[in-house]
Short mmCIF file of C-alpha atoms in Angstrom, two decimals:
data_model
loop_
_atom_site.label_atom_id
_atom_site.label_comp_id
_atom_site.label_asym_id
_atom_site.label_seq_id
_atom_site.Cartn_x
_atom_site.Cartn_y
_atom_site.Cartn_z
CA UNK A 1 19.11 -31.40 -9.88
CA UNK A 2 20.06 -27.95 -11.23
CA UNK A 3 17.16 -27.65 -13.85
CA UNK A 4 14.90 -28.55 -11.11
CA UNK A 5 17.11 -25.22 -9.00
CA UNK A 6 16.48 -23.03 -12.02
CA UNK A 7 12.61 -24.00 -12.37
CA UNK A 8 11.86 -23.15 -8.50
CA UNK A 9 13.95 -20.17 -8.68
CA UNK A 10 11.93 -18.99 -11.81
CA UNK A 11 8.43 -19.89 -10.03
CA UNK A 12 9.83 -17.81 -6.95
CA UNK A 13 10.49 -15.08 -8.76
CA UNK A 14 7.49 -14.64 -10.84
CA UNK A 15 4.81 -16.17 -8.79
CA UNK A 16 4.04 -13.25 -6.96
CA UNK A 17 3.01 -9.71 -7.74
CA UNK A 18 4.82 -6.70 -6.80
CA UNK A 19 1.44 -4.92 -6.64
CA UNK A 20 0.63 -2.68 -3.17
CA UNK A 21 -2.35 -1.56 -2.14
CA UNK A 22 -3.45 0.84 1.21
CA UNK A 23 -7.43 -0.13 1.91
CA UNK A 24 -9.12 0.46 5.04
CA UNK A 25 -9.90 -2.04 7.22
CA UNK A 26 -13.08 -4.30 8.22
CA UNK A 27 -14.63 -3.51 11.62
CA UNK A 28 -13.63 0.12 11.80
CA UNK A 29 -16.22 2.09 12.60
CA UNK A 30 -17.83 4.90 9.85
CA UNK A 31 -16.68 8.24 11.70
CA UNK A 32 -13.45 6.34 11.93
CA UNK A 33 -13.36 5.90 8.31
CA UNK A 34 -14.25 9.21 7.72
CA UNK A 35 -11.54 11.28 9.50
CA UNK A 36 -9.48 8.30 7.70
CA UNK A 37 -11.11 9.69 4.40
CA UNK A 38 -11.12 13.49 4.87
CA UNK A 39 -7.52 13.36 6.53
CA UNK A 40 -6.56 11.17 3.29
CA UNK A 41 -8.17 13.66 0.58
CA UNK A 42 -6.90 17.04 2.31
CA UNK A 43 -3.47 15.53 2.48
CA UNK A 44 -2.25 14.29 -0.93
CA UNK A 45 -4.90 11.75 -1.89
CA UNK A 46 -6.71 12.71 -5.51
CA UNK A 47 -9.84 11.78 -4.46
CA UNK A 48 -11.64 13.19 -7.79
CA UNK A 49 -12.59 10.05 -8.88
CA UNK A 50 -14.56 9.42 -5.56
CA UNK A 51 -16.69 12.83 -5.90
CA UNK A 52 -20.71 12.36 -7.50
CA UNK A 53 -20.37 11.22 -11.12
CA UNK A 54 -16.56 10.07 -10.73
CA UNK A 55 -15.30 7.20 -12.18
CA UNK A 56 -15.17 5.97 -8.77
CA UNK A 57 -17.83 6.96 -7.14
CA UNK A 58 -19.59 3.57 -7.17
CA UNK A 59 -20.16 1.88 -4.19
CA UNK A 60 -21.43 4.98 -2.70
CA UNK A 61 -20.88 4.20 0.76
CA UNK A 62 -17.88 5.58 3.39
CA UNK A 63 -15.83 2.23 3.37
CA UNK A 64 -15.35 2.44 -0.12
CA UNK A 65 -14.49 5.84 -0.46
CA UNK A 66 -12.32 5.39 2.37
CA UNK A 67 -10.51 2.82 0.47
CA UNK A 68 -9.76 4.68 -2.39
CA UNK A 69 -8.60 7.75 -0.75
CA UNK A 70 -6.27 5.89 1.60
CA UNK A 71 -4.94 4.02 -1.59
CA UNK A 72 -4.45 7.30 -3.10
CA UNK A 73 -2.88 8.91 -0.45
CA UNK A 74 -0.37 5.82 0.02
CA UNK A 75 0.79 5.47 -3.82
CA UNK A 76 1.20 9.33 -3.73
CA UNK A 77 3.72 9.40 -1.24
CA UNK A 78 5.64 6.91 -2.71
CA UNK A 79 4.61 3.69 -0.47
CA UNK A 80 6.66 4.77 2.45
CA UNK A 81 6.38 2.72 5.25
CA UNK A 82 4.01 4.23 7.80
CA UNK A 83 1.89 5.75 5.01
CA UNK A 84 -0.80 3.22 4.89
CA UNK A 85 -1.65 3.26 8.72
CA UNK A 86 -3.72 5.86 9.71
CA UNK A 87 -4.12 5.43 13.40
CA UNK A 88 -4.98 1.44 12.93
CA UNK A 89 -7.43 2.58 10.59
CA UNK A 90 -5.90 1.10 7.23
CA UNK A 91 -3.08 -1.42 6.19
CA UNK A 92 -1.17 -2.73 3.21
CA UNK A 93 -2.63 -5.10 1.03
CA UNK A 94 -1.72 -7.29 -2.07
CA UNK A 95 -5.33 -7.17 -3.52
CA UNK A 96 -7.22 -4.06 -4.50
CA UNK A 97 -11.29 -4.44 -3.23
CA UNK A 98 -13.43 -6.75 -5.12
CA UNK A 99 -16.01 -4.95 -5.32
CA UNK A 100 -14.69 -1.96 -7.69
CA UNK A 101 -16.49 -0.89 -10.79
CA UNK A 102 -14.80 -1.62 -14.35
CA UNK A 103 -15.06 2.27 -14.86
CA UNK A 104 -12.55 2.56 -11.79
CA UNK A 105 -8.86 1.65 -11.78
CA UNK A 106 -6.90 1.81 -8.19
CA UNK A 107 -3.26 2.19 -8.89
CA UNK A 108 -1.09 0.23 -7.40
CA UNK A 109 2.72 1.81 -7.88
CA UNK A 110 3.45 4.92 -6.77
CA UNK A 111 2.23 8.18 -8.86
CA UNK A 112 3.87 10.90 -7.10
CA UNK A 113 6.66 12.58 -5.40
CA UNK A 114 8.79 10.47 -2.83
CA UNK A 115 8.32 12.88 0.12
CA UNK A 116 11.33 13.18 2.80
CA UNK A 117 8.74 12.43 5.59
CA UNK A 118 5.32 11.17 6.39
CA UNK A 119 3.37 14.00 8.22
CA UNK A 120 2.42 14.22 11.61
CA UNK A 121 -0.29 16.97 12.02
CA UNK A 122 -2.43 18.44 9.53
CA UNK A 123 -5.13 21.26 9.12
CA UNK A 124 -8.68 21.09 8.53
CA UNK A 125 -8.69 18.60 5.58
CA UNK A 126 -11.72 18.68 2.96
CA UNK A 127 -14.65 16.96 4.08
CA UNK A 128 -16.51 14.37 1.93
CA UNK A 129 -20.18 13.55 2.15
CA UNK A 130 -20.46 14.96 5.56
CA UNK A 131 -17.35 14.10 8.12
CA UNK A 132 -16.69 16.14 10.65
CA UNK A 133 -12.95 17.42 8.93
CA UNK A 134 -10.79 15.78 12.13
CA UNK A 135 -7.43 15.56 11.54
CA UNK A 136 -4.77 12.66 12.51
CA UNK A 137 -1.39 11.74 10.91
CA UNK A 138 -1.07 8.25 8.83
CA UNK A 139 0.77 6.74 11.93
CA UNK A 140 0.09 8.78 14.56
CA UNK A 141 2.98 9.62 16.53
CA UNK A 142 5.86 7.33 15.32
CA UNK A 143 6.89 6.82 11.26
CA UNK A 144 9.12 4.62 9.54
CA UNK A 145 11.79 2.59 11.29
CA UNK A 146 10.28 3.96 14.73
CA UNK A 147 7.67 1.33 14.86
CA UNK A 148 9.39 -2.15 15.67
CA UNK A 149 6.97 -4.36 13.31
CA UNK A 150 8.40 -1.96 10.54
CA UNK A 151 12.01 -2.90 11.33
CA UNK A 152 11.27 -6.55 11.13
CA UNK A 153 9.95 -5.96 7.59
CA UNK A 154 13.15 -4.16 6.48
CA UNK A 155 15.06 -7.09 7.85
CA UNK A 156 13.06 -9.49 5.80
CA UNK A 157 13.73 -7.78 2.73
CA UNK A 158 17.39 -7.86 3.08
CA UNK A 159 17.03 -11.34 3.98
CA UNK A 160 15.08 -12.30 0.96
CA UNK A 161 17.25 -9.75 -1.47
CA UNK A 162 20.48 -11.83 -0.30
CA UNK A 163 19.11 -15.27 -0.66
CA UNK A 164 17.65 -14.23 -3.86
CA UNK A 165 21.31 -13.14 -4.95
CA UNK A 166 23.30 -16.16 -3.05
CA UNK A 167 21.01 -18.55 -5.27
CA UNK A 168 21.07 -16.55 -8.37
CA UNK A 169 25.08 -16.93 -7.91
CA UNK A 170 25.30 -20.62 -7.17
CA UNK A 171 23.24 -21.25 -9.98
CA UNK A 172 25.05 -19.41 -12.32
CA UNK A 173 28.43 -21.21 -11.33
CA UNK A 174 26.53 -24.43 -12.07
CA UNK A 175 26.35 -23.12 -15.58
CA UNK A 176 21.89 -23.45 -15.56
CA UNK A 177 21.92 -19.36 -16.85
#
C-alpha cells in the first residue's frame, strides 16, 4: 500500500507543468485586441520581437500580436493575479499558442520586477500596426484579492500546499522516503 502512496504522490507532483501563460482570448473582437495590444506594449510588455522582421513577428495578424504582448506584459510583472485580464480581453493559460514560429520563444516565468501593484490608468500607450492608442488597466477597476474568483484561487492553493505537505508527512512516518 505505501509504494503504491509514494508512486501517486510522485505522478502528482510531476505530472503537471508549472508553466503560465497570458494569451488573448477567442471571439474578442480586433479593436478589442488592439487597445489590449497597445495598452500591453506601452505598459511593460517588450513587444520588440512583435515589430516587422522580429523574431516574432510571424503570424502577422492582431490576435497574435495581441498574444504575445499580453504574455509579455503578464511575465513582466511578475504573474500577479489580475495581470492577465485586461478588461475580459485575455486570461491565464497552461499552453503557449500553437501556432508560434520556431524562431519565437514566449516565456513562461516571470522576467521582471515584482511590482507593488497592477495599474489602473495609463497614458497614451504606443500604437502597433494602426490602433487607435486607447488606454484601459489589466483588470479594470478591481486587482488582486478584490475580485471574488481570485480569492477562491488563493484558497485552492493553500488547500493543495497543505494536502501536499499532510501527505508528504504521513508518508514519511511510514518510512517510503
Amino acid at each position: 500500500m505505501v509504494p503504491l502512496v509514494c508512486l501517486l504522490l510522485f505522478l502528482a507532483m510531476t505530472g503537471h507543468s508549472s508553466a503560465t501563460y497570458c494569451l488573448c482570448n477567442d471571439g474578442v473582437g480586433d479593436q478589442a485586441l488592439q487597445t489590449t495590444l497597445d495598452y500591453a506594449c506601452g505598459n511593460g510588455a517588450d513587444c520588440s520581437a512583435i515589430q516587422q522582421n522580429g523574431a516574432c513577428y510571424n503570424p502577422n495578424t492582431v490576435k497574435d500580436h495581441c498574444n504575445y504582448a499580453v504574455n509579455s506584459y503578464f511575465q513582466n510583472k511578475g504573474q500577479v493575479t489580475g495581470s492577465c485580464d485586461f478588461a475580459g480581453t485575455a486570461s491565464v493559460s497552461a499552453n503557449p499558442p500553437t501556432n508560434i514560429p520556431s524562431t519565437c520563444t514566449y516565456p513562461s516565468s516571470s522576467t521582471g520586477t515584482t511590482p507593488t501593484t497592477t495599474p489602473t490608468a495609463a497614458g497614451t500607450p504606443t500604437s502597433l500596426g494602426g490602433g487607435t492608442g486607447t488606454a484601459f488597466s489589466p483588470t479594470g477597476t478591481t486587482t488582486g484579492i478584490n475580485e471574488p474568483n481570485h480569492a477562491v484561487a488563493l484558497v485552492t492553493s493553500i488547500n493543495n500546499i497543505l494536502f501536499t505537505f499532510f501527505i508528504t508527512l504521513w508518508i514519511v512516518m511510514q518510512g517510503c522516503l
